[in-house]
Coordinates of C-alpha atoms in Angstrom, one line a residue:
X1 CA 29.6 24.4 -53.8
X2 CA 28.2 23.7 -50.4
X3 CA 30.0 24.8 -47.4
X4 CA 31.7 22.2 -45.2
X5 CA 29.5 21.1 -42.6
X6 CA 31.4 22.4 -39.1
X7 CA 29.3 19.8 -36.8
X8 CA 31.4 17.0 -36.9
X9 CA 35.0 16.3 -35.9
X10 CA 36.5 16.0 -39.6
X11 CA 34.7 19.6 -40.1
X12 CA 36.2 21.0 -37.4
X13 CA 39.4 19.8 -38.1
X14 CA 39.2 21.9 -41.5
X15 CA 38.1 24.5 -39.6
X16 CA 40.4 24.9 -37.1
X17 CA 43.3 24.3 -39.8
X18 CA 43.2 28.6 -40.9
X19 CA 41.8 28.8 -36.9
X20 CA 44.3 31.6 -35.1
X21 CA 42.4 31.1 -31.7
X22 CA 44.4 28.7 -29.3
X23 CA 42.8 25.4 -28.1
X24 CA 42.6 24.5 -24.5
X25 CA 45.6 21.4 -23.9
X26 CA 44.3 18.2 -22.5
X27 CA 45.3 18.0 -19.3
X28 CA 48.1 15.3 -17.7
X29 CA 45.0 13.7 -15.9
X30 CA 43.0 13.5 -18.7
X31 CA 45.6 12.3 -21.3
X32 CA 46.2 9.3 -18.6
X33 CA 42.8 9.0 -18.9
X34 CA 42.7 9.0 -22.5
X35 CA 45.5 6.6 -22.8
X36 CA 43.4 4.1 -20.7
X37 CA 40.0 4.6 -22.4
X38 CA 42.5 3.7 -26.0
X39 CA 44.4 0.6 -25.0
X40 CA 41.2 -0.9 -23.2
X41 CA 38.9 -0.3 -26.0
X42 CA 36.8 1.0 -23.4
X43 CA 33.0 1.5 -23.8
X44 CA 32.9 4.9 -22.9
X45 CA 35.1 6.3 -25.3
X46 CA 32.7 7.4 -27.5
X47 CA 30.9 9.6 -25.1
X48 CA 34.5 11.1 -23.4
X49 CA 35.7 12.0 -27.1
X50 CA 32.6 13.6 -27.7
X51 CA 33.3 15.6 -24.6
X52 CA 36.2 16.3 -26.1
X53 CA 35.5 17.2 -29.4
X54 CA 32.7 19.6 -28.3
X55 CA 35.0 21.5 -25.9
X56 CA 37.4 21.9 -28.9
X57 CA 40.4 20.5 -26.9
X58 CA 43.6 20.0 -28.5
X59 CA 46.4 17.0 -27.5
X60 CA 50.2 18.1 -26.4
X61 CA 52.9 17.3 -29.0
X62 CA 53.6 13.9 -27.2
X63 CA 50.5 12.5 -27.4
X64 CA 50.1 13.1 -30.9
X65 CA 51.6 10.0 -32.4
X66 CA 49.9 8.2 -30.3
X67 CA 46.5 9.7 -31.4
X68 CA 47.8 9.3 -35.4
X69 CA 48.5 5.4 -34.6
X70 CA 45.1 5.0 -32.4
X71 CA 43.6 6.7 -35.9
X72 CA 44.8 3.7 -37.4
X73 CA 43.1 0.8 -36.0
X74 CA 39.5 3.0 -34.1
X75 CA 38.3 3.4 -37.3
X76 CA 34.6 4.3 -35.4
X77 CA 36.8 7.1 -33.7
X78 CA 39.0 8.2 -36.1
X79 CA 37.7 11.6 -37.1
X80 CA 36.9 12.5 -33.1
X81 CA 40.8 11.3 -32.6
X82 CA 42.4 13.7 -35.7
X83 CA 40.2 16.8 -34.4
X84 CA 42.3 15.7 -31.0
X85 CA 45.8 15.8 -33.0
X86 CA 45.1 19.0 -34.7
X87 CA 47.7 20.4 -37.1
X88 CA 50.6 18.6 -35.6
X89 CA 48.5 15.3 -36.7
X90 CA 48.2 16.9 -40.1
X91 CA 51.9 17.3 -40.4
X92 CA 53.0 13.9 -39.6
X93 CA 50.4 12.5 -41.8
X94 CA 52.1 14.3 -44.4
X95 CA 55.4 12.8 -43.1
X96 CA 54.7 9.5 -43.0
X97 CA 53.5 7.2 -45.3
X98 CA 52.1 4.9 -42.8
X99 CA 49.8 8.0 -41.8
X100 CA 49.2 9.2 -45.3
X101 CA 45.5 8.1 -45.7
X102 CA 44.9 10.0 -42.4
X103 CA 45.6 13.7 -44.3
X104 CA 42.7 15.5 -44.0
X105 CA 43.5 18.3 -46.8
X106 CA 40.5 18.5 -49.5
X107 CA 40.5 21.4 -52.2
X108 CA 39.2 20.7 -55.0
X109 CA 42.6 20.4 -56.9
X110 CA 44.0 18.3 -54.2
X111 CA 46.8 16.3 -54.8
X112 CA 45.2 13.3 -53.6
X113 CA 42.4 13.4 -55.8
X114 CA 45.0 13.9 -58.7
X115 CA 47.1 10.9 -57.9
X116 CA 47.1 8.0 -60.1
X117 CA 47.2 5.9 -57.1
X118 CA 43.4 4.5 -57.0
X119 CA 43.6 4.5 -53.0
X120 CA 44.9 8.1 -52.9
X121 CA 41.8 8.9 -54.8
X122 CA 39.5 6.7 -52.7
X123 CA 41.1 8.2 -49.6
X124 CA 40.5 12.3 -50.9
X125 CA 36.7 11.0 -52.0
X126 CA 35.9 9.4 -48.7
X127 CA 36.7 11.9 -46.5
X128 CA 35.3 14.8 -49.1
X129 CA 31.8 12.7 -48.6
X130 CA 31.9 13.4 -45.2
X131 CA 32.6 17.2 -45.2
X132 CA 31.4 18.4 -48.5
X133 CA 29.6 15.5 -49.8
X134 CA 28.3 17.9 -52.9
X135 CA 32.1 18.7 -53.6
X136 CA 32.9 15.2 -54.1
X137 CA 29.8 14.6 -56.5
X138 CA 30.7 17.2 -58.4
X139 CA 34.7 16.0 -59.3
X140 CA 33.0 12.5 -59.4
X141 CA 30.8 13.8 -62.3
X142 CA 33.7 15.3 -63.8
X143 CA 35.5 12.2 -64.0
X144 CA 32.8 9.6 -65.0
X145 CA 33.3 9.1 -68.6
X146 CA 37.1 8.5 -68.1
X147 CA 37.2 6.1 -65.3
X148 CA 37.0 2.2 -65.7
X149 CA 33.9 -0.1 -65.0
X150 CA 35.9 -1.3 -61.8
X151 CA 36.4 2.8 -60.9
X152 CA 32.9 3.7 -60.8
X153 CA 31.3 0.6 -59.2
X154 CA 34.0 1.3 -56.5
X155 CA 32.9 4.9 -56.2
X156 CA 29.2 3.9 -55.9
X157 CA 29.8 1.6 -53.4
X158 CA 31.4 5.0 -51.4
X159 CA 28.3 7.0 -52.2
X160 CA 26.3 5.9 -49.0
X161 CA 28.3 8.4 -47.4
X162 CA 27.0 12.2 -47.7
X163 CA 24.0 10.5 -50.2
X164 CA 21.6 13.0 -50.9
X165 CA 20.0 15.0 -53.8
X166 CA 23.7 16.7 -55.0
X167 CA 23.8 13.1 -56.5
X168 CA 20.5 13.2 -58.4
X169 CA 22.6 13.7 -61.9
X170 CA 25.4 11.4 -61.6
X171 CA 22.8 8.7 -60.5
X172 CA 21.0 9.1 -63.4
X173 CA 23.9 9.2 -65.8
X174 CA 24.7 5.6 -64.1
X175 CA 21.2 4.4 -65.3
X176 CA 22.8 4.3 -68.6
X177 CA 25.9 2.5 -68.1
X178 CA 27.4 -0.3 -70.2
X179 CA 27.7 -2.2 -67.1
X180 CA 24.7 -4.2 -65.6
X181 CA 26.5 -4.2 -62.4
X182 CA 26.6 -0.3 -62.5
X183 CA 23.5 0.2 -63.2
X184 CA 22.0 -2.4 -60.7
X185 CA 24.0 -0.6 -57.9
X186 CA 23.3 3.0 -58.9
X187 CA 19.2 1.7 -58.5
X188 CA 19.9 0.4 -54.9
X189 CA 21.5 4.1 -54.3
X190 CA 18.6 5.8 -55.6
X191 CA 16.0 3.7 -53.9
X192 CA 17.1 5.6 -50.9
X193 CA 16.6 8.8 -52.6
X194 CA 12.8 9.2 -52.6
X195 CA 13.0 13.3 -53.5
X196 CA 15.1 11.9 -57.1
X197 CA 13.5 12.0 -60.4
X198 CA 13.8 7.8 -60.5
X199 CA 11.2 8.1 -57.2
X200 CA 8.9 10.6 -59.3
X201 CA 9.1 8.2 -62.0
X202 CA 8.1 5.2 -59.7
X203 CA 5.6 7.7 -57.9
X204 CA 3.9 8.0 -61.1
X205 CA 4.0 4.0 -62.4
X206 CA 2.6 3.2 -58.2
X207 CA 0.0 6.3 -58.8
X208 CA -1.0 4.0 -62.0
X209 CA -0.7 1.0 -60.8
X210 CA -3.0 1.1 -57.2
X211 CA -5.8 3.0 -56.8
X212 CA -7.7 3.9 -53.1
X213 CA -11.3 2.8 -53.8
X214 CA -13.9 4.3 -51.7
X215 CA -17.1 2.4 -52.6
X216 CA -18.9 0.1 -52.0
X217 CA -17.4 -1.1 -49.5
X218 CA -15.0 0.7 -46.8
X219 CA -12.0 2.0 -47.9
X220 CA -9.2 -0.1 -49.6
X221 CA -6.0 -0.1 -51.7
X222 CA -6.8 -1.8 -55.4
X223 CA -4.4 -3.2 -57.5
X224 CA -4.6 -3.3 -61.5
X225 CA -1.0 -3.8 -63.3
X226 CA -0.2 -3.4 -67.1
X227 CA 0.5 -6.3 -69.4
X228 CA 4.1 -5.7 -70.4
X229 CA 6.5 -2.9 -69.0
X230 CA 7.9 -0.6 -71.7
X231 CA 11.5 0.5 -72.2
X232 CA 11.5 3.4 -69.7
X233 CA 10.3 0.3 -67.0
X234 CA 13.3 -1.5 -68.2
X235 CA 15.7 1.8 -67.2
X236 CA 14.5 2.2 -64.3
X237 CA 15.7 -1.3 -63.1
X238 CA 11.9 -2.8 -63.1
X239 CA 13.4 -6.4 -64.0
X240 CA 10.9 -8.7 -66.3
X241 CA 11.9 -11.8 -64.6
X242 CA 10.2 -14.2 -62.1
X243 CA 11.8 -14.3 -58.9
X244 CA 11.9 -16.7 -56.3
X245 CA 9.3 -18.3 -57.3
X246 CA 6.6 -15.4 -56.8
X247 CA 5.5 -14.7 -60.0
X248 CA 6.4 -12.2 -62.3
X249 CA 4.0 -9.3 -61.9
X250 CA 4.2 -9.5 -58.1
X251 CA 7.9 -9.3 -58.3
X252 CA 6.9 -5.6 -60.7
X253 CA 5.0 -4.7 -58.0
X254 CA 7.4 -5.2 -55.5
X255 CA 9.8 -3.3 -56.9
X256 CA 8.0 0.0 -58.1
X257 CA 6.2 -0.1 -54.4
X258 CA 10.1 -0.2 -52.9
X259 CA 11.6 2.7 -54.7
X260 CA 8.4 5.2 -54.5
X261 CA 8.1 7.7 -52.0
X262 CA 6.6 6.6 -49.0
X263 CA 4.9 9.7 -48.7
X264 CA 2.3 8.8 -51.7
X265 CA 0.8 6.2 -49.2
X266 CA 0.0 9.2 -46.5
X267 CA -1.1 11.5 -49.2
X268 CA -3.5 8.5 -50.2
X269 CA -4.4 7.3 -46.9
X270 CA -3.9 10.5 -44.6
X271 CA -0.8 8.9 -42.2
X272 CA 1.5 6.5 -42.2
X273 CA -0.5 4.3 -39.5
X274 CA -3.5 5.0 -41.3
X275 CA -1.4 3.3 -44.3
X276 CA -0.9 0.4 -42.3
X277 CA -4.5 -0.1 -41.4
X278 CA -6.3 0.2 -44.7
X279 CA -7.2 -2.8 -46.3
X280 CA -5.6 -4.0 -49.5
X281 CA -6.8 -6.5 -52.3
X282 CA -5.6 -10.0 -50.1
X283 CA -3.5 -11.3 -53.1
X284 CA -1.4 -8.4 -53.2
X285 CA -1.4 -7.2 -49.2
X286 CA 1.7 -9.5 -48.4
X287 CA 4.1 -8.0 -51.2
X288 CA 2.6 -4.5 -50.8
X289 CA 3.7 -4.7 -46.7
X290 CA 6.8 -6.5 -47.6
X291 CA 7.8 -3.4 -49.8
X292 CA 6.7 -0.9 -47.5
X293 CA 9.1 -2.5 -44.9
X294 CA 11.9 -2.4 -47.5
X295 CA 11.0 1.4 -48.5
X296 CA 11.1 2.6 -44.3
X297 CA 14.4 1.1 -44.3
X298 CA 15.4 2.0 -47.6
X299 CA 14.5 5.7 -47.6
X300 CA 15.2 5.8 -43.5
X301 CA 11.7 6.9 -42.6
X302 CA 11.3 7.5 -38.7
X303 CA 7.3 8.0 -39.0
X304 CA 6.8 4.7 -41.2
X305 CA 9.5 3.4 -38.5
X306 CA 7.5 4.3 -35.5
X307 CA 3.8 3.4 -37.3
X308 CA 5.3 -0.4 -37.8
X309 CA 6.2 -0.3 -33.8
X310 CA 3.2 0.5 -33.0
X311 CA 1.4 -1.8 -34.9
X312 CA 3.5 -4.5 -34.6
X313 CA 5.2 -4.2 -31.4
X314 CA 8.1 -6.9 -30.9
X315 CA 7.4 -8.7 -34.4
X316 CA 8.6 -4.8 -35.7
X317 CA 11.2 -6.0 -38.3
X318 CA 14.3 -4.9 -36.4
X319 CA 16.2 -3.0 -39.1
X320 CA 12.9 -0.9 -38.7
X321 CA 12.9 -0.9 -35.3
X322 CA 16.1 1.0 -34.8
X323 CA 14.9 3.9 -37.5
X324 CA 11.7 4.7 -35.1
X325 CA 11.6 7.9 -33.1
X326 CA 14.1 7.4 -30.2
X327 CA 11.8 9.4 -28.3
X328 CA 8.9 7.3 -29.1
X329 CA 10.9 4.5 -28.8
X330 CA 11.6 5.5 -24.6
X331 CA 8.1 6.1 -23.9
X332 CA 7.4 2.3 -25.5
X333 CA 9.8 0.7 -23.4
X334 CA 8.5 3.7 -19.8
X335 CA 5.1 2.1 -20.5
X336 CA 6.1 -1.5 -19.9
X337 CA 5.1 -2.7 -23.6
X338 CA 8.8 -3.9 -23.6
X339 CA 9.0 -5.4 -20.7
X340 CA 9.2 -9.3 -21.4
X341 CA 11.8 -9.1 -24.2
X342 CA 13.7 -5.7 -22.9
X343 CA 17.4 -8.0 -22.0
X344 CA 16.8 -10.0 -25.5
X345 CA 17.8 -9.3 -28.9
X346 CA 14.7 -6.9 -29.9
X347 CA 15.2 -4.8 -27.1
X348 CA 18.8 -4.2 -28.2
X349 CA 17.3 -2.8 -31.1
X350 CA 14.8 -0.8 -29.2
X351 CA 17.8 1.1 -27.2
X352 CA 20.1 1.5 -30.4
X353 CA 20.6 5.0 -31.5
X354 CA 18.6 6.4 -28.3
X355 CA 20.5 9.6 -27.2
X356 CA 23.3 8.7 -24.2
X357 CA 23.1 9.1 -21.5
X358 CA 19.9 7.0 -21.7
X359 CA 17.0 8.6 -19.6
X360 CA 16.8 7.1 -15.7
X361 CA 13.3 5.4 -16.6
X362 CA 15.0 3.6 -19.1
X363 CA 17.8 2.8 -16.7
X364 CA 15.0 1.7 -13.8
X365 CA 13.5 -0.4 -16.9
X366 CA 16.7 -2.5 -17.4
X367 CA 18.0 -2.7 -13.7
X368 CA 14.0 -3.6 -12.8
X369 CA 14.6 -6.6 -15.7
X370 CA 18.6 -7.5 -14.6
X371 CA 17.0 -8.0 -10.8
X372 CA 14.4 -10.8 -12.3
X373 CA 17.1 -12.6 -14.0
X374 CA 19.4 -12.6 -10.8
X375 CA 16.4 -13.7 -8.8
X376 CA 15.9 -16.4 -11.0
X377 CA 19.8 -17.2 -11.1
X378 CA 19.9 -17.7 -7.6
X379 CA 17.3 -20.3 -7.3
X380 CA 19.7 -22.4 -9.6
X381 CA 22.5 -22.2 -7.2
X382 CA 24.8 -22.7 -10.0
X383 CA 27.3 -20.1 -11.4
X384 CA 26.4 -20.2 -15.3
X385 CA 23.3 -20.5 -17.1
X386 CA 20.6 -18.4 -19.0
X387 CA 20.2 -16.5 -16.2
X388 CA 23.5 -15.5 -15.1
X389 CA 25.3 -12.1 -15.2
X390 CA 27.5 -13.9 -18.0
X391 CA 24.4 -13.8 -20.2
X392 CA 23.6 -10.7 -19.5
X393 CA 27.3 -9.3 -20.3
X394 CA 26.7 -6.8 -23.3
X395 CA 24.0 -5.5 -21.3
X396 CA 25.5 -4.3 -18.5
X397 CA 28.6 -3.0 -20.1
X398 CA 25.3 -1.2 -22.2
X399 CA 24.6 0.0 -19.0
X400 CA 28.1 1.2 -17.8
X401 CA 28.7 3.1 -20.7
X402 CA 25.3 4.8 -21.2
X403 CA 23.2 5.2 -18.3
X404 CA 22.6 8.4 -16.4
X405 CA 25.2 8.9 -13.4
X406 CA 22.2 8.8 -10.9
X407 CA 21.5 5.5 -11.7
X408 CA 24.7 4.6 -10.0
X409 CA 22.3 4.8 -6.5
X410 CA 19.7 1.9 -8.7
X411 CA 22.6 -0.4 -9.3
X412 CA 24.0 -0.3 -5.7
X413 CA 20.2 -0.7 -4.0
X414 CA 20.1 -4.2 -6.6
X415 CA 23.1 -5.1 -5.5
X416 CA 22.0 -5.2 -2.0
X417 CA 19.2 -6.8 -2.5
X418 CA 20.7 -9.6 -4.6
X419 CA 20.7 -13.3 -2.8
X420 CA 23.1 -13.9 -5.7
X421 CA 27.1 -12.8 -5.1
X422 CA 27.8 -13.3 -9.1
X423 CA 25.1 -10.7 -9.6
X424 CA 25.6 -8.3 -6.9
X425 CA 29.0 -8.2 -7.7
X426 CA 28.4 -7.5 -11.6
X427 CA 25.6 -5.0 -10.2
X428 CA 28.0 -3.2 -8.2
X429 CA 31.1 -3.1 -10.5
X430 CA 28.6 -1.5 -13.0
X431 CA 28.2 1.3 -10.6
X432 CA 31.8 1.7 -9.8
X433 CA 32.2 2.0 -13.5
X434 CA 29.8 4.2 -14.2
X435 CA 31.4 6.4 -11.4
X436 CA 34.6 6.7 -13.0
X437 CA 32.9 7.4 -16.2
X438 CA 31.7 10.4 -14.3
X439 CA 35.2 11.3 -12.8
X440 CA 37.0 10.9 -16.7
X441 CA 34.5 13.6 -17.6
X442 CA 34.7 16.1 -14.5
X443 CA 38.7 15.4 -15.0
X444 CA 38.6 16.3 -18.9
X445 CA 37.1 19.7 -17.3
X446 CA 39.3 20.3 -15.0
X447 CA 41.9 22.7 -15.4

């Protein structure tokens, strides 16, 4: 059995449960804070609980029930808030059945696991997956054969969480369900799995299947595919059916290309970019591309991620976008190749999952783009429109809740600059909010 991983809230919590030394209390300043942050849904909660978390403070008896309820409903918090309850949360979940799915106990013989009650069970699994995900594979194996169809599809559909190669086995016993619907869902599992034996298998059938020629001509990816799939094909999900219309081989192709390891096509080619570049037989390239976009996603490949940005810039497929480098995804937008589409929909994607607080070139970036829209705003003389701070909302709360504290003195200098009093004030509220996003913090501190 793996150990439980200690780097996250919910491992902590475990942790900390046979923990003699004392945690520091929150202090009345901070629980005010706290109790602010949680009944305005605040933007910056994330990063204060974080604070929190990593400082290993621990809530006061009366603020515990309201940590337990809070549990309830900020479901993206909820691990951060139990860490912040501590034992007395553990108690009262054990106390009240409102609270009950909020226990975090998990030994193997655990009670909740044991119940007959399918969302005690779902509840014990869950949160297993998320501390000891090999743990919970292991009593999942165990009690395979004896659950319902309805039982394991629901447990496959809760085996995103913690996936990895501790699931190898189990997957492969699901290739030989009864159940189509099993079977179809433990493929779209393993498709993300691309160190399993169903990749090797696809690995092998892609290694048959396209060749790199060298000669005559430059280099170039070839495509020759069998007459008729045989019955380990079939297994392996490789459906012999047209679909949509795009012709029954291509659709084989598609699907063996999806689920291999995307490291084949750099051990063929030399990189990932290189990949990209290298010419493939034209009746093939479009479905080859189209499954190498599904595979980056797929198998969550930051290298593939950041070839396709670089290649494709702002036509990068934006569930790819968001898996590329962060850092190579900040020196994109520093160089300016972002700069007509940074306030729109693809830049969103560009700034998701990049560390907070964002970088100040990032935050000159945005303000430098904010500026042009309130320059163009005020030419309208009109209080709505594409150009107002109202279309710009998500953005700047973006900005109050994840740029540097520096970049308070960039938001006041716009502000003053701005012909347009809707804008200035939204650029100066921003920096009054990111201020007391710096005092919550100091605060949290403070003793």
């Amino acid at each position: 059995m793996t150990s439980l991983r200690s780097d996250t809230p919910a491992g902590r919590l475990r942790a900390h449960r046979a923990d003699t030394i004392p945690r520091p209390e929150l202090s009345p300043t901070a629980i005010e804070h706290l109790r602010m942050m949680l009944r305005t849904r605040s933007w910056t909660l994330t990063e204060w609980l974080s604070a929190a978390v990593d400082s290993e403070y621990l809530a006061p008896a009366v603020l515990v029930p309201d940590l337990m309820d809070a549990a309830v409903t900020h479901l993206e918090h909820r691990e951060s808030l139990l860490y912040l309850a501590g034992p007395r949360g553990q108690y009262l979940a054990a106390h009240n059945p409102d609270w009950a799915h909020l226990r975090r106990v998990g030994s193997r013989r655990d009670e909740l696991w044991l119940s007959a009650d399918t969302n005690d069970r779902m509840a014990w699994f869950d949160y297993i997956r998320t501390v000891d995900p090999e743990l919970a594979g292991e009593e999942l194996d165990i009690a395979w054969d004896t659950a319902d169809t309805a039982s394991r599809l629901e447990f496959l559909d809760h085996l995103d969480i913690g996936l990895g190669e501790h699931d190898h086995g189990l997957l492969e016993r699901a290739l030989d369900d009864q159940s189509v619907t099993v079977r179809e869902r433990a493929i779209q599992l393993l498709r993300q799995l691309p160190g399993s034996p169903f990749a090797l298998r696809m690995r092998d059938r892609a290694q048959a299947w396209i060749r790199l020629e060298t000669k005559p001509l430059r280099p170039r990816l070839a495509v020759r595919l069998p007459g008729s799939l045989d019955e380990h094909a079939l297994r392996d999900g490789i459906e012999d059916v047209h679909y949509k219309n795009k012709g029954i081989r291509r659709w084989w192709l598609r699907q063996v290309v999806t689920a291999s390891p995307l490291g084949l096509w750099e051990s063929m080619t030399g990189s990932p970019r290189a990949a990209l570049a290298i010419p493939v037989e034209t009746q093939w390239r479009d479905v080859i591309m189209e499954s190498w976009t599904a595979a980056t996603v797929l198998q969550q490949n930051t290298a593939w991620a950041s070839a396709f940005l670089d290649r494709d810039g702002r036509n990068t497929d934006r569930r790819i976008v968001a898996i590329a480098d962060p850092r190579e995804r900040v020196d994109y937008i520093v160089a300016g190749h972002a700069d007509n589409y940074l306030l729109g929909v693809d830049g969103i994607a560009l700034l998701d999952g990049i560390d907070r607080p964002w970088p100040l070139p990032i935050a000159e970036k945005l303000v430098a783009a904010l500026e042009s829209e309130a320059q163009l705003h005020a030419a309208t003389g009109e209080d709505l429109g594409i150009h107002s701070r109202h279309s710009h909302y998500s953005t700047l709360r973006s900005a109050q809740a994840r740029f540097p504290f520096d970049a308070t003195a960039l938001l006041l200098e716009a502000a003053s600059r701005s012909g347009d009093p809707g804008w200035q004030r939204a650029f100066t509220e921003s920096a009054v909010n990111i201020e007391q996003r710096r005092i919550r913090l100091a605060a949290l501190h403070h003793r």
